[in-house]
PDB file of C-alpha atoms in Angstrom:
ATOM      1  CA  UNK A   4     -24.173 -31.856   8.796  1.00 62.00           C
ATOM      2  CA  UNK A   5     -25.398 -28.165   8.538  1.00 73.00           C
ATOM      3  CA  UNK A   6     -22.979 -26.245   6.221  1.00 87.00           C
ATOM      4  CA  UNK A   7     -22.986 -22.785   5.384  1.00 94.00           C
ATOM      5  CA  UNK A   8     -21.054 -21.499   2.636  1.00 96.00           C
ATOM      6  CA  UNK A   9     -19.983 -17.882   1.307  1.00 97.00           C
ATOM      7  CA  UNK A  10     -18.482 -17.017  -2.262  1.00 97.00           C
ATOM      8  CA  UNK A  11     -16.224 -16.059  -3.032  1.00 97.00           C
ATOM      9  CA  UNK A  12     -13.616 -16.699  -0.326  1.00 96.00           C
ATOM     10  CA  UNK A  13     -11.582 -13.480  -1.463  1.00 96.00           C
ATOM     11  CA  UNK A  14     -12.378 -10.338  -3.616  1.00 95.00           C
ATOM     12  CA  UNK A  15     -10.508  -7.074  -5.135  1.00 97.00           C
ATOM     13  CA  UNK A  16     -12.336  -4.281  -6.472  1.00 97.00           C
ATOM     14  CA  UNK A  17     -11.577  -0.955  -7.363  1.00 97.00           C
ATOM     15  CA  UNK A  18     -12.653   2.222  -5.482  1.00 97.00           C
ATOM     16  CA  UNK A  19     -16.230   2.571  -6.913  1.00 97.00           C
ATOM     17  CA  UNK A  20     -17.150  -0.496  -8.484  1.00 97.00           C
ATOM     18  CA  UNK A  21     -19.891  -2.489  -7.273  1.00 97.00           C
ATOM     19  CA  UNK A  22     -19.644  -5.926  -6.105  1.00 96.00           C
ATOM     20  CA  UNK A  23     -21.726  -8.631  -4.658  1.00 96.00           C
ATOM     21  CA  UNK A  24     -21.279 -12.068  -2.853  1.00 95.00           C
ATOM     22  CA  UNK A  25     -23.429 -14.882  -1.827  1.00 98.00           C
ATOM     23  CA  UNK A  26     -24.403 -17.097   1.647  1.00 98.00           C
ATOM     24  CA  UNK A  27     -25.573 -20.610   1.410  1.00 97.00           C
ATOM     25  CA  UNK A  28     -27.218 -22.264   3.792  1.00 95.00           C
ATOM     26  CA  UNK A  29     -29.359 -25.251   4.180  1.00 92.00           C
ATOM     27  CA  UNK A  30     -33.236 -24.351   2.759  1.00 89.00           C
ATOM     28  CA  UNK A  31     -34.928 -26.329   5.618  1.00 87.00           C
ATOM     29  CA  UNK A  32     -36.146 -25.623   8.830  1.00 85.00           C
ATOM     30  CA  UNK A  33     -34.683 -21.888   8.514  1.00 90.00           C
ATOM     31  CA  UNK A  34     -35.282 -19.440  11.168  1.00 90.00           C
ATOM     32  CA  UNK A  35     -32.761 -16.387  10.556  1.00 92.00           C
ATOM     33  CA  UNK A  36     -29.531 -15.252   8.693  1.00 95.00           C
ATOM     34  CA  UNK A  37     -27.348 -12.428   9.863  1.00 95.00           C
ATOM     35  CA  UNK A  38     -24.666 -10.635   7.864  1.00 97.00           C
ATOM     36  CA  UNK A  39     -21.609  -8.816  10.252  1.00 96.00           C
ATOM     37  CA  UNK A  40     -18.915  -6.761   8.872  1.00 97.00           C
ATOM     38  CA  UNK A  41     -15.430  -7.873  10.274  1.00 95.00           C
ATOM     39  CA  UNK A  42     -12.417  -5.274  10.449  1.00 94.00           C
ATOM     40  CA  UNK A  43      -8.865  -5.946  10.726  1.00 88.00           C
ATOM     41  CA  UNK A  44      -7.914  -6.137  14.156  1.00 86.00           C
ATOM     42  CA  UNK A  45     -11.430  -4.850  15.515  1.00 90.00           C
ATOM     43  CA  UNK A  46     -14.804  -7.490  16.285  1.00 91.00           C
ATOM     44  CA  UNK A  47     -17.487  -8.508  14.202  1.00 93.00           C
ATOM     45  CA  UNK A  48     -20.437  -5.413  13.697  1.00 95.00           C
ATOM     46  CA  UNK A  49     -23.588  -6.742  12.545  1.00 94.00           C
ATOM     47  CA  UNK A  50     -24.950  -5.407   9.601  1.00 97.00           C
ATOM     48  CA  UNK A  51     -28.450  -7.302   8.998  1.00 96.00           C
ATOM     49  CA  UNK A  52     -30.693  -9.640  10.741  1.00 93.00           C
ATOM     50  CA  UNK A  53     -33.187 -11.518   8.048  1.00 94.00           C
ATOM     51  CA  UNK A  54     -35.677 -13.416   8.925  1.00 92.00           C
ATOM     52  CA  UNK A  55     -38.571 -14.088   5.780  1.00 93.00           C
ATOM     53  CA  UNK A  56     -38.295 -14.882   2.561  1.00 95.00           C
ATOM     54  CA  UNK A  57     -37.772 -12.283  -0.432  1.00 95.00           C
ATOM     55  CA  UNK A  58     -36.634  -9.661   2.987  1.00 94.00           C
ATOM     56  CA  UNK A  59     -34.207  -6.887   1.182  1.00 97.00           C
ATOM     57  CA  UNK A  60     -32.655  -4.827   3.900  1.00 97.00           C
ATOM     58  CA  UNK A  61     -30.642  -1.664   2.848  1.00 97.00           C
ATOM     59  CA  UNK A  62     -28.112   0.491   5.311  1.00 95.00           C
ATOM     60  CA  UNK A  63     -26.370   3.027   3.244  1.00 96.00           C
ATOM     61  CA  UNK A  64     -24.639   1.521  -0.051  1.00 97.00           C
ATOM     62  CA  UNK A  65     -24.833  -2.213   1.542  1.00 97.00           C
ATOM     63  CA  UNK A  66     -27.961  -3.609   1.011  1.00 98.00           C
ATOM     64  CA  UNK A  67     -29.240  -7.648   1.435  1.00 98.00           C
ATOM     65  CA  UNK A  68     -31.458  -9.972  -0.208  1.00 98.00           C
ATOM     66  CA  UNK A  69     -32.678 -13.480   1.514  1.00 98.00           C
ATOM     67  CA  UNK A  70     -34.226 -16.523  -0.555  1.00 97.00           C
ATOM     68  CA  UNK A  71     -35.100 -18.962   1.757  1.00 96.00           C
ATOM     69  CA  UNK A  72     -36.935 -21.307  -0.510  1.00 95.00           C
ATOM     70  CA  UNK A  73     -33.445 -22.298  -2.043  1.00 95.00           C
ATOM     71  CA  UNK A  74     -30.941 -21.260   0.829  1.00 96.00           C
ATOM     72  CA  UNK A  75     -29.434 -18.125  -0.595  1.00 96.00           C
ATOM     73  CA  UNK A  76     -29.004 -14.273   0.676  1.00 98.00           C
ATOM     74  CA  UNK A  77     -26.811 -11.744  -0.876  1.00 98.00           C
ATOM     75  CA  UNK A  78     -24.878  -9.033   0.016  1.00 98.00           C
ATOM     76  CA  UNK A  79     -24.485  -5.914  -2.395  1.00 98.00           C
ATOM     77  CA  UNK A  80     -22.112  -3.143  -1.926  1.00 98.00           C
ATOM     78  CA  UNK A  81     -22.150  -0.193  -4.186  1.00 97.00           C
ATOM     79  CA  UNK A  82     -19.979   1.821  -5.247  1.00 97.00           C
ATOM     80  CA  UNK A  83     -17.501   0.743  -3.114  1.00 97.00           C
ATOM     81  CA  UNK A  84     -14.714   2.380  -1.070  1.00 97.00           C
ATOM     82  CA  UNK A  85     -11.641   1.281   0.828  1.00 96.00           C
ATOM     83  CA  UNK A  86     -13.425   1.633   3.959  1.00 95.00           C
ATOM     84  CA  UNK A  87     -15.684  -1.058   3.035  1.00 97.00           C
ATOM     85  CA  UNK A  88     -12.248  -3.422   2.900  1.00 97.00           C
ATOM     86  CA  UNK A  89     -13.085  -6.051   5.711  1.00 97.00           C
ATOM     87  CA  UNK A  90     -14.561  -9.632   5.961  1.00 96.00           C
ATOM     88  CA  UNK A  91     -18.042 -10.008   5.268  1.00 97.00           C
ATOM     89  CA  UNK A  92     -19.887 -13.105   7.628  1.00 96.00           C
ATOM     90  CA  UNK A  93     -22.794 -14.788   7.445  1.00 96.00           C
ATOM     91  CA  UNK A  94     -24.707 -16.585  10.295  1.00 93.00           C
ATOM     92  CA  UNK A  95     -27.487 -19.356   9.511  1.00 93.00           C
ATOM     93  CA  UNK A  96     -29.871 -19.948  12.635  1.00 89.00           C
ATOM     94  CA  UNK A  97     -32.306 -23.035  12.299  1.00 85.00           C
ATOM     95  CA  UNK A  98     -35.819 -23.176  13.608  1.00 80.00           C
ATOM     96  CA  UNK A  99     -35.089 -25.376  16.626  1.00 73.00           C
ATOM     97  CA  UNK A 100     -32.075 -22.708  17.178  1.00 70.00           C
ATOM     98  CA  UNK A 101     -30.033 -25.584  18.206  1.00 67.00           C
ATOM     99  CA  UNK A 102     -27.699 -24.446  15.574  1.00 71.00           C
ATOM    100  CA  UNK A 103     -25.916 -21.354  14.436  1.00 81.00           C
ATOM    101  CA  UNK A 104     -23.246 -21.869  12.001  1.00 89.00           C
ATOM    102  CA  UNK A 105     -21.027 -18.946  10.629  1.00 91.00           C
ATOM    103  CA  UNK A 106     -20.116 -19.406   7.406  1.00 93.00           C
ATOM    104  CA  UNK A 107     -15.947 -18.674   6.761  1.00 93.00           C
ATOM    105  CA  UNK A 108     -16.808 -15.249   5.561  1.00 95.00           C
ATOM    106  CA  UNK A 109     -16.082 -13.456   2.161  1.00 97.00           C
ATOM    107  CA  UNK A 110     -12.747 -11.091   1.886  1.00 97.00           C
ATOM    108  CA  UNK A 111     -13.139  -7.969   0.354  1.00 97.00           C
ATOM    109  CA  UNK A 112     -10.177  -5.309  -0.190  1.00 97.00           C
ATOM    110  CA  UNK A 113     -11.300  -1.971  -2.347  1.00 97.00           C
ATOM    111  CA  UNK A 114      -8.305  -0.101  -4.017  1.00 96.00           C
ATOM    112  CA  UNK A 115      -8.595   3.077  -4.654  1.00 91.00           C
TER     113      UNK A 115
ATOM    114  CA  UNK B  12     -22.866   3.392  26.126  1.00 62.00           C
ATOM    115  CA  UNK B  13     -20.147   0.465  26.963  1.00 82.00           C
ATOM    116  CA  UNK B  14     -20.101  -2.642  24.626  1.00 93.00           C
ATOM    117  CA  UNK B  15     -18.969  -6.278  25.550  1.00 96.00           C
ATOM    118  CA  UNK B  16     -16.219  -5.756  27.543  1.00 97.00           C
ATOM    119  CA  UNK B  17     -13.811  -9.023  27.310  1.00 97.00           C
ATOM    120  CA  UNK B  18     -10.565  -9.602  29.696  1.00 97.00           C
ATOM    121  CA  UNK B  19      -7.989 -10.135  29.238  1.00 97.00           C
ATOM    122  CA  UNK B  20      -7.169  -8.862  25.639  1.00 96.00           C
ATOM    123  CA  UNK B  21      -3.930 -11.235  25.446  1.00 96.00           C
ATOM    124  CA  UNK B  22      -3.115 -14.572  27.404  1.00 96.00           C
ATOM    125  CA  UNK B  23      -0.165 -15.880  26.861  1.00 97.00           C
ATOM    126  CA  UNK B  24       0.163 -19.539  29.189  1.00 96.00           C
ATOM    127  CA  UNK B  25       1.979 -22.707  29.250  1.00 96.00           C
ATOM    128  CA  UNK B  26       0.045 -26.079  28.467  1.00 96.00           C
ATOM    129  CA  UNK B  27      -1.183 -27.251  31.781  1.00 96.00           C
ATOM    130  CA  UNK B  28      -2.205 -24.063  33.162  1.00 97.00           C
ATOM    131  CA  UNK B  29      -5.867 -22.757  33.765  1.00 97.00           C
ATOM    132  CA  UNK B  30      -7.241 -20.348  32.028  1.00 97.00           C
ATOM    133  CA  UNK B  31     -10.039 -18.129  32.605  1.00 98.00           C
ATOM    134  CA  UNK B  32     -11.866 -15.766  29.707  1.00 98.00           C
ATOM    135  CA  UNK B  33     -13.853 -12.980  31.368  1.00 98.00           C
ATOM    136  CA  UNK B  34     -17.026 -10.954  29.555  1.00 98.00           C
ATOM    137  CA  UNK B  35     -19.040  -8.398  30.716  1.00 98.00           C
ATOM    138  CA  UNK B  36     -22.370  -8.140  28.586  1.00 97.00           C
ATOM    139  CA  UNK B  37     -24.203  -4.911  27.160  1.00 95.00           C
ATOM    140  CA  UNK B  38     -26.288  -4.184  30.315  1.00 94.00           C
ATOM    141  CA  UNK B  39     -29.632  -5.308  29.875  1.00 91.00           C
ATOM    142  CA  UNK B  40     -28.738  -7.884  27.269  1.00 93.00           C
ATOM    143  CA  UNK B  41     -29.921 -11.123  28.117  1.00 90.00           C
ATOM    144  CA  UNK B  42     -28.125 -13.322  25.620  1.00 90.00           C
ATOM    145  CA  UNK B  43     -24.780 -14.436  25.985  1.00 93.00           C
ATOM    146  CA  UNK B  44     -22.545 -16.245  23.292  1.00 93.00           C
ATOM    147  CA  UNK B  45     -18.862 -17.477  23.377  1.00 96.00           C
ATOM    148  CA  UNK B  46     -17.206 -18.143  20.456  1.00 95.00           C
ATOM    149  CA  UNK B  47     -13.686 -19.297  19.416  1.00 96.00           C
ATOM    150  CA  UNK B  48     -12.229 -18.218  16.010  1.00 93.00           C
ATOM    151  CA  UNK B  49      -9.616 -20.115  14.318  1.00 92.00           C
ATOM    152  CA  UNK B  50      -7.998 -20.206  10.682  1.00 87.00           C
ATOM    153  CA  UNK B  51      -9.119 -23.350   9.739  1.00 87.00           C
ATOM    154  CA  UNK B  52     -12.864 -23.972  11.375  1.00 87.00           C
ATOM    155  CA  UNK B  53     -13.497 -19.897  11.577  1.00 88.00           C
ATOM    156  CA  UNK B  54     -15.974 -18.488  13.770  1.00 90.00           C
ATOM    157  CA  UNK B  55     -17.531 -21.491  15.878  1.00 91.00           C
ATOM    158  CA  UNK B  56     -20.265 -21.295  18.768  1.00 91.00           C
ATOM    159  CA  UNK B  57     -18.956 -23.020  21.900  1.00 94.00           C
ATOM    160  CA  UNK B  58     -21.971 -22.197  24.406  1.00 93.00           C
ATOM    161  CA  UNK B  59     -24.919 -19.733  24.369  1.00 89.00           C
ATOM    162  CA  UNK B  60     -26.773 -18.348  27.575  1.00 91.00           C
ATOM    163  CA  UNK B  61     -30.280 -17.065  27.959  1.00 88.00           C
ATOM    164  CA  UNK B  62     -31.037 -15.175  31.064  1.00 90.00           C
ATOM    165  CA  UNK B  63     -27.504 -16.711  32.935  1.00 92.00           C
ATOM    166  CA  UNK B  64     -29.019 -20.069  31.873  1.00 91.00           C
ATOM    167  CA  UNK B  65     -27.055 -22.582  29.802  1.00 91.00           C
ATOM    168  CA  UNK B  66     -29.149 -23.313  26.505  1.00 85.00           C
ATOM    169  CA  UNK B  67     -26.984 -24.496  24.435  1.00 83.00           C
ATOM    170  CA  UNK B  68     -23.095 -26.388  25.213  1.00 88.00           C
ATOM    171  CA  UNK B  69     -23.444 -28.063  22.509  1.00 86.00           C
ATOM    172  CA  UNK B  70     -20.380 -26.472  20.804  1.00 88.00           C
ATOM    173  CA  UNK B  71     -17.625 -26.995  23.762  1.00 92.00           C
ATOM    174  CA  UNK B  72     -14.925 -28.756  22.459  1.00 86.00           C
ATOM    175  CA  UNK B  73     -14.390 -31.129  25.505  1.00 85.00           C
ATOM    176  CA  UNK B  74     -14.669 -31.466  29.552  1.00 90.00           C
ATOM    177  CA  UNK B  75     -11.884 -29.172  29.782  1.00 95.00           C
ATOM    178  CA  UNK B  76     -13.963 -26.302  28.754  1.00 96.00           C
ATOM    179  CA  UNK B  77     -16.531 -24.851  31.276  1.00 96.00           C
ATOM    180  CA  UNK B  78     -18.081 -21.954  31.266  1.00 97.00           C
ATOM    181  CA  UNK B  79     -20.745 -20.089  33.617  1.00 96.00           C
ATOM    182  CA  UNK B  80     -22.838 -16.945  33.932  1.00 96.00           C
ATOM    183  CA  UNK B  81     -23.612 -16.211  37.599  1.00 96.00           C
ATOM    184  CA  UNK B  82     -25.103 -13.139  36.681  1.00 94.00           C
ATOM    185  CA  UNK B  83     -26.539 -10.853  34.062  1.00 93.00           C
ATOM    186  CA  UNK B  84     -23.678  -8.908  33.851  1.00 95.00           C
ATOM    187  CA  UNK B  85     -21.075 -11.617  33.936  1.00 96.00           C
ATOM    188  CA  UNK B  86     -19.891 -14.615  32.457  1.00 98.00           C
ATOM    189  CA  UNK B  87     -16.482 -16.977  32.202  1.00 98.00           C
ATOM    190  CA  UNK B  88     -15.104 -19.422  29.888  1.00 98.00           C
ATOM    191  CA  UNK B  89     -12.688 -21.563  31.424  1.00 97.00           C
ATOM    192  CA  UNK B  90      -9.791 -24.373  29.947  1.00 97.00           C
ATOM    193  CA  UNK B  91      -8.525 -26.671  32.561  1.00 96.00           C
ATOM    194  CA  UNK B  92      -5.776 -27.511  31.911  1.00 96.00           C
ATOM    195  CA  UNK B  93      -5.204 -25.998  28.677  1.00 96.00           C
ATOM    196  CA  UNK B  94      -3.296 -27.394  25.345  1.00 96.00           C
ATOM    197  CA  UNK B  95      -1.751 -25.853  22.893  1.00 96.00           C
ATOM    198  CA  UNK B  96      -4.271 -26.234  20.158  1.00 95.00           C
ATOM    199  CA  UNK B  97      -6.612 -24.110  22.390  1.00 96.00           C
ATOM    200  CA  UNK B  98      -4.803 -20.970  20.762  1.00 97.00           C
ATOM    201  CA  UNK B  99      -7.404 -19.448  19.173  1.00 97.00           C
ATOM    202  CA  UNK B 100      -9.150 -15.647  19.652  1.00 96.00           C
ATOM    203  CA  UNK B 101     -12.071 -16.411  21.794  1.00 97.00           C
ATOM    204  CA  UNK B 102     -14.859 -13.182  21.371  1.00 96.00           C
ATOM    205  CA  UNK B 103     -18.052 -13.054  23.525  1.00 97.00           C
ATOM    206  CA  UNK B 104     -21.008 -11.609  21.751  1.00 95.00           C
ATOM    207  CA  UNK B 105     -24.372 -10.589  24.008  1.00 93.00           C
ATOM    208  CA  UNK B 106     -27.787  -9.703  22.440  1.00 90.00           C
ATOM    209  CA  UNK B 107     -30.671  -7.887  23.494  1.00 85.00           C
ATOM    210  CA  UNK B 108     -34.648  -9.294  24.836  1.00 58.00           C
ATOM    211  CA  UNK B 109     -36.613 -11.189  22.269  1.00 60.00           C
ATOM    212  CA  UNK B 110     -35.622 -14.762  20.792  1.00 58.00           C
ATOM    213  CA  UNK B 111     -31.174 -14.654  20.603  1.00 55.00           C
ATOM    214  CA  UNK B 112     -31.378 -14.971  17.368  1.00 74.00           C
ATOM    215  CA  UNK B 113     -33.633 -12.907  15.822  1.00 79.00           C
ATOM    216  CA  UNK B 114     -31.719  -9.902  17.250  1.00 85.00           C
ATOM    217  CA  UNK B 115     -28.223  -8.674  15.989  1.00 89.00           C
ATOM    218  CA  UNK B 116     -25.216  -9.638  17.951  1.00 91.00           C
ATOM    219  CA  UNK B 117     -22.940  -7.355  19.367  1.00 94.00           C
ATOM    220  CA  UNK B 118     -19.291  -8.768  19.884  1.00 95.00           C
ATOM    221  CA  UNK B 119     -16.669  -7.925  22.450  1.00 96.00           C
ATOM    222  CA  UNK B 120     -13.114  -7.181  20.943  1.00 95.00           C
ATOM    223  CA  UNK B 121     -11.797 -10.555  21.886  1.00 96.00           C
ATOM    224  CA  UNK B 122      -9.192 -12.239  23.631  1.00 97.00           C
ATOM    225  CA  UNK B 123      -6.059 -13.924  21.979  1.00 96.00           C
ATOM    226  CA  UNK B 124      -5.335 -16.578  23.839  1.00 97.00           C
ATOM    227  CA  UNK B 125      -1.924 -18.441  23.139  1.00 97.00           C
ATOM    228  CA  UNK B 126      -1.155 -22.010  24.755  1.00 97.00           C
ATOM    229  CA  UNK B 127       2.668 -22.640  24.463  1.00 96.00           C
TER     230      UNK B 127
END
């Protein structure tokens, strides 16, 4: 059973800190991991697609790392505002792309 | 430029009842997803298409569930008859030329769907 997983489930921070959370996803047979952004009460916006191993993507103060090798990518926001309060999703694709598995997403709510 | 359009935005039905999930895709898209989203299982893949053909069903819950693209700019999800644990916000997602999944997904704003 293919399981992705994203840590942690829920996070606070305060209007400029920065923060950072992870995806895990099975190491073998990868093919591509996308990160969305997910509003309250809007649809999922994707953020990054990431395809090889050691990619680091970057839009704005969000930026992404992927390590295939041992089934990681993560997600750093900095200096982060309460416009960047929304769910954060991951997507793991395998290399048959019989499978695409969302993980349950990381919660993140900025106080300012 | 239009994004995925989904109708209707709310269903509200009783258990029994057909039910049919409309999406219009990002013109020139040729990948089509439906999803279902739920509390407990979160965002799951029921049924992808490539170029209005049927690659993979593989996430349909059961033979009530059908859905079809007759064209590129088109595509239903149907639940005959429907149950009460089909309540769940079903989204439609189309992406553009190239391999589905090497390209970002862009999502309709859903429909809530609510079996009583």
């Amino acid at each position: 059973i293919l399981n992705v997983e994203q840590s942690p489930q829920s996070l606070h921070v305060q209007e400029g800190d920065s923060t950072n959370f992870t995806c895990s996803f099975p190491s073998s047979n990868f093919y591509a991991l996308h990160w969305y952004r997910w509003e309250t009460a809007k649809s999922p916006e994707a953020l990054f697609v990431m395809t090889l191993n050691g990619d680091e993507k970057k839009k704005g103060r969000i930026s992404a790392t992927l390590n295939t090798k041992e089934g990681y990518s993560y997600l750093y926001i900095k200096g982060s505002q309460p416009e960047d309060s929304a769910t954060y999703l991951c997507a793991f694709i395998n290399q048959a792309g019989t499978a695409l598995i969302f993980g349950k997403g990381t919660t993140l709510s900025v106080s300012s | 430029d239009a994004g995925v359009i989904q109708s209707p935005r709310h269903e509200v039905t009783e258990m029994g009842q057909e039910v049919t999930l409309r999406c219009k895709p990002i013109s020139g898209h040729n990948s089509l997803f439906w999803y279902r989203q739920t509390m407990m299982r979160g965002l799951e893949l029921l049924i992808y298409f490539n170029n209005n053909v049927p690659i993979d069903d593989s996430g349909m819950p059961e033979d009530r569930f059908s859905a079809k693209m007759p064209n590129a700019s088109f595509s239903t999800l149907k639940i005959q008859p429907s149950e009460p644990r089909d309540s769940a916000v079903y989204f439609c997602a189309s992406s553009s030329a190239g391999t589905a999944y090497n390209q970002p997904q862009h999502f309709g704003d859903g429909t809530r769907l609510s079996i009583l």
